[in-house]
Coordinates of C-alpha atoms (C1' of nucleotides) in Angstrom, one line a residue:
Chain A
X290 CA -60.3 4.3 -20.4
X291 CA -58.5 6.2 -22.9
X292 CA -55.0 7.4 -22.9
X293 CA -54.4 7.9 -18.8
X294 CA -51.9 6.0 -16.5
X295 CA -51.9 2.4 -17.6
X296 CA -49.2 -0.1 -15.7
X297 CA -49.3 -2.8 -17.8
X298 CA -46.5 -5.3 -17.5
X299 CA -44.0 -5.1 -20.6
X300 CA -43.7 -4.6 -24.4
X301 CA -44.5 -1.3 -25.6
X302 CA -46.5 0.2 -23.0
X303 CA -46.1 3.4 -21.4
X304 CA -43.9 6.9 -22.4
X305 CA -40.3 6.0 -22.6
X306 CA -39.4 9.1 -22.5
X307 CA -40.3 8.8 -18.5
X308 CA -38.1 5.1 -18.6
X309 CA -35.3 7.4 -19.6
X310 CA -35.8 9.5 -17.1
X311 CA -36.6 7.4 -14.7
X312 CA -32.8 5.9 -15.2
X313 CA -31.0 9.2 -15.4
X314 CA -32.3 10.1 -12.0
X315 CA -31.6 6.7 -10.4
X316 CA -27.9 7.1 -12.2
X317 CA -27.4 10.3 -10.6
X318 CA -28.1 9.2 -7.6
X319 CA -25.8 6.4 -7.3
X320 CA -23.3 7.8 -8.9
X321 CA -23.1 10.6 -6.7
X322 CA -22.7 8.8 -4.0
X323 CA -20.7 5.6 -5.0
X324 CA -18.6 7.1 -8.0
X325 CA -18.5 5.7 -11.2
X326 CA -16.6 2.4 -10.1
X327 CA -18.6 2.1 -6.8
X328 CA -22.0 2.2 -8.4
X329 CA -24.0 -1.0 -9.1
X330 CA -25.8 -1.2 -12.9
X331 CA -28.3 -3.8 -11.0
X332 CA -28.7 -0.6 -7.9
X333 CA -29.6 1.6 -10.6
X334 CA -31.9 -0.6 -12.3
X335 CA -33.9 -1.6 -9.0
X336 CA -33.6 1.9 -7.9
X337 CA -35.8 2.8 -11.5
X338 CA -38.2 0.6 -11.6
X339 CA -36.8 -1.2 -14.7
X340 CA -35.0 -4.0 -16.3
X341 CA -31.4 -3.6 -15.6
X342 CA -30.9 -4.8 -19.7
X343 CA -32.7 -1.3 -20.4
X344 CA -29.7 1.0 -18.9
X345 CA -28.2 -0.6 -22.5
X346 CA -30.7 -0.3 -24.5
X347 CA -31.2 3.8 -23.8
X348 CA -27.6 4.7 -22.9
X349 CA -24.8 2.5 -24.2
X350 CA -23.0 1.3 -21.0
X351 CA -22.0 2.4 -17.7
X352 CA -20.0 5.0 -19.3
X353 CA -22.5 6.4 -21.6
X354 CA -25.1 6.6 -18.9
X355 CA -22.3 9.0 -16.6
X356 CA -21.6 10.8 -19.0
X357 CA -25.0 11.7 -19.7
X358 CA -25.9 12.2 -16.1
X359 CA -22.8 14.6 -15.6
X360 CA -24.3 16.6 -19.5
X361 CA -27.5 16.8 -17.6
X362 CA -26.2 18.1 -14.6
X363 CA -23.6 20.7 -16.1
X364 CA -25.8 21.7 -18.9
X365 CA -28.2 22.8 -16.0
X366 CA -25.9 24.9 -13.9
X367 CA -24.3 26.3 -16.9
X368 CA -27.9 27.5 -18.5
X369 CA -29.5 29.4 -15.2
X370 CA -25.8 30.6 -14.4
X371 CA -25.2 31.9 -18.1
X372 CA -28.5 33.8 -18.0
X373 CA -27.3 35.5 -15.2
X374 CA -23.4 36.2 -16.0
X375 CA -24.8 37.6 -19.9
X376 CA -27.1 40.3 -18.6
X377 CA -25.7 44.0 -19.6
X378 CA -28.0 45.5 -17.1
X379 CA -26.6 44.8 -13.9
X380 CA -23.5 46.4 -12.4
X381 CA -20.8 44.2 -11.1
X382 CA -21.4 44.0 -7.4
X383 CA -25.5 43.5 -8.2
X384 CA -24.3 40.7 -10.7
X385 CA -21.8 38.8 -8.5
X386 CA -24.8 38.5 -5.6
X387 CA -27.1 37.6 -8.5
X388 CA -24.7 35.1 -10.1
X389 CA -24.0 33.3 -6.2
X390 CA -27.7 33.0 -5.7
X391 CA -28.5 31.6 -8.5
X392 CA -25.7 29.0 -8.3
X393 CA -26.6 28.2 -4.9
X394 CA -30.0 28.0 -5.4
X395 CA -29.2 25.4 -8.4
X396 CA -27.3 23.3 -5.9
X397 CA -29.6 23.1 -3.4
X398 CA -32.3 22.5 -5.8
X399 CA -30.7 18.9 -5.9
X400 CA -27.9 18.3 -3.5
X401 CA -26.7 15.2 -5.5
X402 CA -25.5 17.4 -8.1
X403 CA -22.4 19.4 -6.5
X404 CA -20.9 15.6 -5.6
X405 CA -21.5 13.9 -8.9
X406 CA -19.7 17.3 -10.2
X407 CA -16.6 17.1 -7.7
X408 CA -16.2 13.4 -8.4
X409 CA -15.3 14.3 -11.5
X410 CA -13.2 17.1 -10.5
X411 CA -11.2 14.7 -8.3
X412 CA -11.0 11.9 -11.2
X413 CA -7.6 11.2 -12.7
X414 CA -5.7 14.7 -11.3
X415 CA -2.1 14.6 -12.9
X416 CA -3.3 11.1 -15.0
X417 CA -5.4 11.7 -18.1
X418 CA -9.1 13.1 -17.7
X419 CA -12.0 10.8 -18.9
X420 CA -13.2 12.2 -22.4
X421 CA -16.5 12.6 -21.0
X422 CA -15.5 14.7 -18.7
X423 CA -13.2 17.4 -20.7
X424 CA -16.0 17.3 -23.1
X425 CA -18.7 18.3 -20.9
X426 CA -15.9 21.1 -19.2
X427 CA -15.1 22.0 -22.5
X428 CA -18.8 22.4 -23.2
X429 CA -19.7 24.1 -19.9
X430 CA -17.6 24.9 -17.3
X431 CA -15.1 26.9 -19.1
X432 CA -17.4 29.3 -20.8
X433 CA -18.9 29.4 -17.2
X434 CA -15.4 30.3 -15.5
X435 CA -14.1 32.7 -18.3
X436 CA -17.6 34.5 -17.9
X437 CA -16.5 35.0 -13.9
X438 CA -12.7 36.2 -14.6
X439 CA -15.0 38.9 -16.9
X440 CA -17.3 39.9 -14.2
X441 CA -14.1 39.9 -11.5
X442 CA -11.9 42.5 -14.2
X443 CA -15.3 44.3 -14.5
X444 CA -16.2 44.4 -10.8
X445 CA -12.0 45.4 -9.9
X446 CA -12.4 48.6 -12.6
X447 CA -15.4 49.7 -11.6
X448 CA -14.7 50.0 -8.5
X449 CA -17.1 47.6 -6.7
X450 CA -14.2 44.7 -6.3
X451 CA -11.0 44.9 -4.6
X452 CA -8.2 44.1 -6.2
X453 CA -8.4 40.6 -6.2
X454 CA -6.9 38.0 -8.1
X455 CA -9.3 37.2 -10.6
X456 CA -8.5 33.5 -10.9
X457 CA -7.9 32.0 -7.7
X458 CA -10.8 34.8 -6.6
X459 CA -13.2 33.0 -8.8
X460 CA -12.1 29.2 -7.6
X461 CA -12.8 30.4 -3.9
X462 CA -16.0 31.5 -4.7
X463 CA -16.9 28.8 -6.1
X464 CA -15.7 26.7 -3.2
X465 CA -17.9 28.2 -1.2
X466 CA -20.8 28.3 -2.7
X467 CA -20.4 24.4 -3.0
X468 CA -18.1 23.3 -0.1
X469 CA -21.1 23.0 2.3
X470 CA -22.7 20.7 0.0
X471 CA -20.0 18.4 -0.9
X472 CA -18.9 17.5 2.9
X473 CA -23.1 17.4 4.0
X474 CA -21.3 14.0 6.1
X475 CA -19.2 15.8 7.8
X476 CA -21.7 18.5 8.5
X477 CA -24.1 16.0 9.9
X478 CA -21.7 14.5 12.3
X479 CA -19.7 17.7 13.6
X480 CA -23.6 19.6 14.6
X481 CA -26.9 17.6 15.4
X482 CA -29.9 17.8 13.1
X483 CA -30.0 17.8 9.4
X484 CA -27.3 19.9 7.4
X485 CA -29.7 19.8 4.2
X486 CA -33.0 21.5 6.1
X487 CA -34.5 24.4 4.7
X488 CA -33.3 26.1 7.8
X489 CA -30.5 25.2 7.8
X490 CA -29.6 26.0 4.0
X491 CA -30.9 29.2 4.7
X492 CA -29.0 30.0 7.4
X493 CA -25.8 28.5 4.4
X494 CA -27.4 30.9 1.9
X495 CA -27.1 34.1 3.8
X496 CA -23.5 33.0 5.4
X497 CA -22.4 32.6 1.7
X498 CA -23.3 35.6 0.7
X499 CA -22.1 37.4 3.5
X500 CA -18.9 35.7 3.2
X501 CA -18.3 36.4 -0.3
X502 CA -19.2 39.7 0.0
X503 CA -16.8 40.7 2.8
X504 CA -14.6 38.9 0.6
X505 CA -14.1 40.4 -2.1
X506 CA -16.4 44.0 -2.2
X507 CA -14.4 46.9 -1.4
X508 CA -16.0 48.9 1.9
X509 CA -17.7 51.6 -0.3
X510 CA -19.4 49.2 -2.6
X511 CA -20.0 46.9 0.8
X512 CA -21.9 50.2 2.1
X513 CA -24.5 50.3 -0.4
X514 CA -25.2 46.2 -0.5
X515 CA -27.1 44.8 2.6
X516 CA -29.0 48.1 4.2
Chain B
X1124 CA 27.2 -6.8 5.4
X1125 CA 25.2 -6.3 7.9
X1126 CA 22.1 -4.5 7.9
X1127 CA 22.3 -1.8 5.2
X1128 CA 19.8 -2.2 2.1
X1129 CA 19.6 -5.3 1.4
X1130 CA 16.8 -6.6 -1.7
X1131 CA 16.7 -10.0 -1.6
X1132 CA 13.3 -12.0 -3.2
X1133 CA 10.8 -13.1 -0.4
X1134 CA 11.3 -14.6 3.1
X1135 CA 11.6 -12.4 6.4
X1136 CA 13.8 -9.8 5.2
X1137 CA 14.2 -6.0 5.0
X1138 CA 12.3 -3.7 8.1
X1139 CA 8.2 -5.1 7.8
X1140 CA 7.7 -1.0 9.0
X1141 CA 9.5 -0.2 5.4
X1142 CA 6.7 -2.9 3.7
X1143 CA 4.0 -1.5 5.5
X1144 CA 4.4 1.7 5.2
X1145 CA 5.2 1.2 1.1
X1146 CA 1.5 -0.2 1.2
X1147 CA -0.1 2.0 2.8
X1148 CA 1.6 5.0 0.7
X1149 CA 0.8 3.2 -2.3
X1150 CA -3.2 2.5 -1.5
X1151 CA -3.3 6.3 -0.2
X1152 CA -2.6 7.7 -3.9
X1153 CA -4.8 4.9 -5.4
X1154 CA -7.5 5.3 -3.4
X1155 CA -7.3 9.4 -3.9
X1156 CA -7.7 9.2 -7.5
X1157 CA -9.9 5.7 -8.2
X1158 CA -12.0 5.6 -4.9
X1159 CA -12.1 2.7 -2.7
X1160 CA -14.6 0.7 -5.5
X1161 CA -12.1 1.7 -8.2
X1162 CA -9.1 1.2 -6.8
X1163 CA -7.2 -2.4 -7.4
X1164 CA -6.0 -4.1 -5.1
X1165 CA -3.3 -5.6 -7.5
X1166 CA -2.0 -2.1 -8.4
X1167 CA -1.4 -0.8 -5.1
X1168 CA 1.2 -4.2 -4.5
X1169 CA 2.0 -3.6 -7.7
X1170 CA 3.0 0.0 -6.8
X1171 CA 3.8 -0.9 -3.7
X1172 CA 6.6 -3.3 -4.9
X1173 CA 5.2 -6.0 -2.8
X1174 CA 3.2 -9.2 -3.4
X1175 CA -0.5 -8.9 -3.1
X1176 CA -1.3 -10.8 -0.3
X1177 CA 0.8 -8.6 2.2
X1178 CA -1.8 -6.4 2.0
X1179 CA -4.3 -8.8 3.7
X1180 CA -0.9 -9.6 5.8
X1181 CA -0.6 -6.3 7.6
X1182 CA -4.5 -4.7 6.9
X1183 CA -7.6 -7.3 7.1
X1184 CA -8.9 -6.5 4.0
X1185 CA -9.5 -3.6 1.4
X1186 CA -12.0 -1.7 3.7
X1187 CA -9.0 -2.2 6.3
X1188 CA -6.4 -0.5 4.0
X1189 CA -8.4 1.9 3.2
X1190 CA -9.1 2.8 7.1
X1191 CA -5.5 2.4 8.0
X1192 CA -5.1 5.4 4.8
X1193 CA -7.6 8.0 6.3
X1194 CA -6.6 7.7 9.7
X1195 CA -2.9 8.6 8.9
X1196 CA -4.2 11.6 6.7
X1197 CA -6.8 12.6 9.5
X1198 CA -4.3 12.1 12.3
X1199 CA -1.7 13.9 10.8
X1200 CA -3.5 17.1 9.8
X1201 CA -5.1 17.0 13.1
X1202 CA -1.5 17.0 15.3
X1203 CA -0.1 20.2 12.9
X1204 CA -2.8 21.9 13.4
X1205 CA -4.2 21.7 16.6
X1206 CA -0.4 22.4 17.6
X1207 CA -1.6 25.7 16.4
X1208 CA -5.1 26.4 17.7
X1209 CA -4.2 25.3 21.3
X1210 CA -1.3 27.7 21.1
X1211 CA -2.7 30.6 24.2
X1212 CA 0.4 33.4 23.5
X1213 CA -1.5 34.1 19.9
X1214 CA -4.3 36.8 19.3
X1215 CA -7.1 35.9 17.3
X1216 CA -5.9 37.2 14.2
X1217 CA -2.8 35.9 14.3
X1218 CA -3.8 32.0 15.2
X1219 CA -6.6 32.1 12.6
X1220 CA -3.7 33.3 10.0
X1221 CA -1.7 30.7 11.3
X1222 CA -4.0 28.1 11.1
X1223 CA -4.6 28.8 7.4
X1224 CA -1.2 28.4 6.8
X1225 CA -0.6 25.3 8.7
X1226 CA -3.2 23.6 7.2
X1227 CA -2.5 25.1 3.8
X1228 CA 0.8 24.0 3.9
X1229 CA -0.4 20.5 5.3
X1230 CA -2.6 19.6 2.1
X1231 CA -0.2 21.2 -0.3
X1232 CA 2.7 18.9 1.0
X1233 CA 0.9 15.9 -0.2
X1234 CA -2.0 17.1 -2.9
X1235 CA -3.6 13.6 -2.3
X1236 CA -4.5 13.9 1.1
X1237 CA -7.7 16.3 0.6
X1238 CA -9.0 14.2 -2.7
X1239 CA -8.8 11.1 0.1
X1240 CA -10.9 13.1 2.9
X1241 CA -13.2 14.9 0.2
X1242 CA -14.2 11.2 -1.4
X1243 CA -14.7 10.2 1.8
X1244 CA -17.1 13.3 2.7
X1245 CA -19.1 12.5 0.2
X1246 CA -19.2 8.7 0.3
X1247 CA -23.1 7.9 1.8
X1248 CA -24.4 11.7 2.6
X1249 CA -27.8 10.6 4.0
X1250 CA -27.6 7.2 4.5
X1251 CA -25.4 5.4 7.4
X1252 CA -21.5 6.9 7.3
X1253 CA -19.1 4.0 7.0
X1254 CA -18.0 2.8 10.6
X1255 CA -14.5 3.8 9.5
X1256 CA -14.8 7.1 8.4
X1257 CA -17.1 8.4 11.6
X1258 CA -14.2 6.6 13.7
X1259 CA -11.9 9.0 12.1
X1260 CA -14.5 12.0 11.8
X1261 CA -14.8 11.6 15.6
X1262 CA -11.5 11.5 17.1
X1263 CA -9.9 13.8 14.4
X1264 CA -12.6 15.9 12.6
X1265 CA -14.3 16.8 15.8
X1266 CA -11.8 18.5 17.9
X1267 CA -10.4 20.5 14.4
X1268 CA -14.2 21.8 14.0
X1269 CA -14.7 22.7 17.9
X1270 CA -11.5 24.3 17.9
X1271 CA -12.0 26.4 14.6
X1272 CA -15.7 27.5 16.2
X1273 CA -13.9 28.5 19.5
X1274 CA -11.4 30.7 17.9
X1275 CA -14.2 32.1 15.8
X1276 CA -16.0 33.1 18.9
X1277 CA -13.0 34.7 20.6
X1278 CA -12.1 36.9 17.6
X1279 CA -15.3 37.8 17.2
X1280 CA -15.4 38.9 21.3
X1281 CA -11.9 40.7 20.8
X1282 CA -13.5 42.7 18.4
X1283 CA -10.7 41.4 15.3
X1284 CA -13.6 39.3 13.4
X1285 CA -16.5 40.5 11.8
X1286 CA -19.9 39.4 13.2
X1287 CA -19.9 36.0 11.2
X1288 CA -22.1 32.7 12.4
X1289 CA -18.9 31.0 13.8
X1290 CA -20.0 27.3 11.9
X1291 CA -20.9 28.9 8.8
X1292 CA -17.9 30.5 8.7
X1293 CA -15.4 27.7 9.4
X1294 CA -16.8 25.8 7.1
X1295 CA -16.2 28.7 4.3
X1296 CA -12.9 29.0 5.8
X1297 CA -12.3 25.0 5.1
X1298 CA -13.5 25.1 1.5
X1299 CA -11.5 28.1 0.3
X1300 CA -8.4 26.3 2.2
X1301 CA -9.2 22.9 0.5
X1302 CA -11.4 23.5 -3.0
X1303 CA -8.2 24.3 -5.6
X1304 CA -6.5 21.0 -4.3
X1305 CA -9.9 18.9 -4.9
X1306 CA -10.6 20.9 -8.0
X1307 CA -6.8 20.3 -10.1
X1308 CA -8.5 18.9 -13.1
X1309 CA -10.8 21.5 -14.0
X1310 CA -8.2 24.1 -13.2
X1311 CA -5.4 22.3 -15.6
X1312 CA -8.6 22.3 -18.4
X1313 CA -9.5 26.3 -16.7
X1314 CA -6.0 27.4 -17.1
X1315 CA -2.7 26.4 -19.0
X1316 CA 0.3 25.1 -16.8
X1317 CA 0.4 22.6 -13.9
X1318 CA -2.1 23.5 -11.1
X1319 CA 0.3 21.8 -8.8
X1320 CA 3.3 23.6 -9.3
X1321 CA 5.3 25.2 -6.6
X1322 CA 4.9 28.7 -8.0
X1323 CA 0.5 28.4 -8.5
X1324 CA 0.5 26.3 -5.2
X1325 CA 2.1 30.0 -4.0
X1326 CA 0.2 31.9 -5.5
X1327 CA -2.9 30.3 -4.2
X1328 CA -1.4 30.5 -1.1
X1329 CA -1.0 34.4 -1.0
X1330 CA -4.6 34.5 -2.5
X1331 CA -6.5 32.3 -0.2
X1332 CA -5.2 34.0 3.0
X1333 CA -6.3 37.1 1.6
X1334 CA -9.5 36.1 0.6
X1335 CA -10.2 34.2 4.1
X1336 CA -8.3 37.6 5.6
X1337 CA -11.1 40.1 4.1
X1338 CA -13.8 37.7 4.7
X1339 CA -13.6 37.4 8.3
X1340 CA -11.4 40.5 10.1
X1341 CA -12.9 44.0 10.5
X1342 CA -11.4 46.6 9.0
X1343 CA -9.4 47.3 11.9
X1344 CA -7.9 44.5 12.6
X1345 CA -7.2 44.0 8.7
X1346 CA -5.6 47.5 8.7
X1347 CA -2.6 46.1 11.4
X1348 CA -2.4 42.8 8.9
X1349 CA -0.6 42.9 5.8
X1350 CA 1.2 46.3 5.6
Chain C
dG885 C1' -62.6 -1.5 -40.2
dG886 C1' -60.2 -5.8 -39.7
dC887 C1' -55.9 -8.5 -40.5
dA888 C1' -50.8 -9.0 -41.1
dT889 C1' -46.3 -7.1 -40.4
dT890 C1' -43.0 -4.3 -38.6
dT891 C1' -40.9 -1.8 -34.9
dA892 C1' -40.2 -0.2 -30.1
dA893 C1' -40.0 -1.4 -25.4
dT894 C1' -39.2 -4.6 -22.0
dT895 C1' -37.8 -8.8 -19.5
dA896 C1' -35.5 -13.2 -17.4
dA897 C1' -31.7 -15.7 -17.5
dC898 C1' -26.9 -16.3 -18.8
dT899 C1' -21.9 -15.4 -19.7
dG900 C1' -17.4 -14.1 -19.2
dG901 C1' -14.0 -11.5 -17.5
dT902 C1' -12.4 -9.0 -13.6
dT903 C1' -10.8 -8.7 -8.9
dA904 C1' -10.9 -9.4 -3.8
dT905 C1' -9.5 -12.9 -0.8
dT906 C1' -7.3 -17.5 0.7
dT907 C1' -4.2 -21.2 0.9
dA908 C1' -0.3 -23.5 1.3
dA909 C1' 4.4 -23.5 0.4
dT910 C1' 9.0 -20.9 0.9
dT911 C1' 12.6 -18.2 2.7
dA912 C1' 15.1 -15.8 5.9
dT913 C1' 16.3 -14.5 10.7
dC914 C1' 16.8 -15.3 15.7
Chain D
dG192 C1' 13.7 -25.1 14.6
dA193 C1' 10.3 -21.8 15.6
dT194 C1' 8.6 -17.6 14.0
dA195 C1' 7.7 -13.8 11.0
dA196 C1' 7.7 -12.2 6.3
dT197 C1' 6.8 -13.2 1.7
dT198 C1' 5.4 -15.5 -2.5
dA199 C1' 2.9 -18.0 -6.5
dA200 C1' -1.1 -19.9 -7.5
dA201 C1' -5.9 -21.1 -6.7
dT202 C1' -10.6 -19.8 -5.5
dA203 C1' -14.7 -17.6 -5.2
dA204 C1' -17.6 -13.3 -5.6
dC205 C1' -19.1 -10.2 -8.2
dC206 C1' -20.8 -7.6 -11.8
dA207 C1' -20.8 -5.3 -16.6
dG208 C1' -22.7 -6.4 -20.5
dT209 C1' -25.5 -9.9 -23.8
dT210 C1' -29.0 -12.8 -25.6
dA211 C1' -33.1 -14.4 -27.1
dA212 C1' -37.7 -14.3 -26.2
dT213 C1' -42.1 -11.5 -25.2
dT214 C1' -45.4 -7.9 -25.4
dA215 C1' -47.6 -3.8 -27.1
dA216 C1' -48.3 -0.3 -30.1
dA217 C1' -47.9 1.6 -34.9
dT218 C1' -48.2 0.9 -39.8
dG219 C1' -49.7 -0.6 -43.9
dC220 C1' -52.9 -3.1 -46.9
dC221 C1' -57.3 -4.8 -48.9

DNA sequence: GGCATTTAATTAACTGGTTATTTAATTATC
DNA sequence: GATAATTAAATAACCAGTTAATTAAATGCC
């Protein structure tokens, strides 16, 4: 037996790259549901499959390992979402619906995602933000949200937008896009059967979009959109 | 003297309403920003201005503050704004514009209440809700959402609504309402200036009823709105 | 091509500080 | 003097981070 899946027991064995892995995804996981004070370093360990002594040995501490499960998260979203916002061949109103698909699609891809992200939206408002955190906005979700004020002026001259605030405009999009996500709980207990179906997140999708259309298209540009 | 304010040191003094209520203001912002696992018990007495072992005086334990927190939040939203929605002399259009307002102004009386509710929302999506927060979800939550679908339906009958899903939409309707509040520390990175102040919170105000406003009424009904 | 040596990956068990919770005494008020 | 409110100090869980040992592969050397 050559190379193939060998489970020995310790030491050097098998690709670390996967034990790295293998811990990121746990971390995500609890962190998006527990925060970063509520999650256990021995959870996360069990949850991997690994010595809990290990989280150390790839990511620093507890800190390091959150910040590098928010970098993985954010530098996703803000990759697919960037490819999308920097295309010069799409007018505004065939952008925006481009732009809200592709975000949505991203979150639903992996619903822990939108919750580790709003955790850390909620974090320390009026008291001082984590480093970790600005860095990673700094890094990410600003170009992202500059890129959207840009597509709102664009959309507003040409005619496709109404004459929205472009700000605020882009913060309501964005909540919902992700709202649904973020309160799945509360979803689950207010209607019977499970909120993160692919029914039912197709049935989100296609409110979403609606929504957001109505929203903010003006009727002429509306007209040409769905038929 | 009487009565009157009096601060002594310890004993059975001053109104025990006063002391509890000081605790349970004082847990409510430190659970809104740290979380139930981060927040410390010895900083909410310590904010509170109380000794640390009133808290297990008045509430059980931490799980029982922390209860004790989101039902006042919950219960309070719910009487303001169902005061609206049960309101029968108001069409449609007018009680969902209301509505927005009312709860609007709700949240943006006390910026900590959403980050509570949101936390809590996303505390265990999937696996068993804590026992506290479907109490809450069920006496409070439920009657909000039924409410918001109902009015959704009879807007949509009267012809002022678009054709929307009526639970899709209220849930959009929620997020737009609540996201900026839950989102103030990526805004104060987004932006310059304090999110919170009273002339942004205005502003978000104007632009979230018109957002919500050219999402949901036909063009009709939006026509006879603003002007 | 076999042996010694280094290096990377992994573990079980421990430590030390933090923090929720209790206890028992104390003070006021009726 | 009983009862309710309050405190200082003790206790007991808990949990992030460490340590020192172990294993396996890679590397060099003759």
């Amino acid at each position: 037996m050559p190379s193939a899946i060998k489970s020995g027991k310790s030491g050097s064995r098998g690709e670390p790259e996967k034990t790295r892995a293998a811990i990121l995804k746990a971390a995500l996981e609890e962190f998006s549901y527990e925060g970063v004070a509520g999650a256990r370093t021995d959870e996360i360990a069990r949850r991997a499959g690994v010595n809990k002594a290990l989280l150390y040995y790839y990511f620093k501490d507890k800190e390091g390992l959150y910040a590098a499960a928010l970098e993985q998260v954010f530098s996703g979203l803000r990759e697919r979402v960037m490819a999308v916002l920097e295309r010069t061949d799409l007018p505004p109103r065939e952008k925006l619906l481009l732009y809200v698909r592709t975000h949505f699609d991203y979150i639903a891809s992996a619903p822990v995602y939108p919750r580790l992200v709003q955790r850390e939206f909620m974090r320390s408002a009026g008291r001082a933000l984590s480093p970790a955190a600005s860095k990673v906005m700094e890094r990410h979700g600003k170009p992202l949200y500059n890129r959207l004020e840009k597509l709102m002026n664009e959309g507003i001259a040409s005619g496709d937008f109404r004459r929205v605030d472009p700000i605020h405009t882009v913060t309501s999009i964005i909540g919902t896009i992700v709202f649904y996500f973020i309160s799945m709980p509360a979803q689950q207990l207010m209607h019977a059967g499970d909120p993160s179906s692919p029914e039912r997140i197709a049935q989100r999708r296609a409110a979403v979009l609606d929504f957001i259309c109505a929203a903010i298209l003006t009727p002429a540009a509306r007209d040409a959109c769905k038929p």
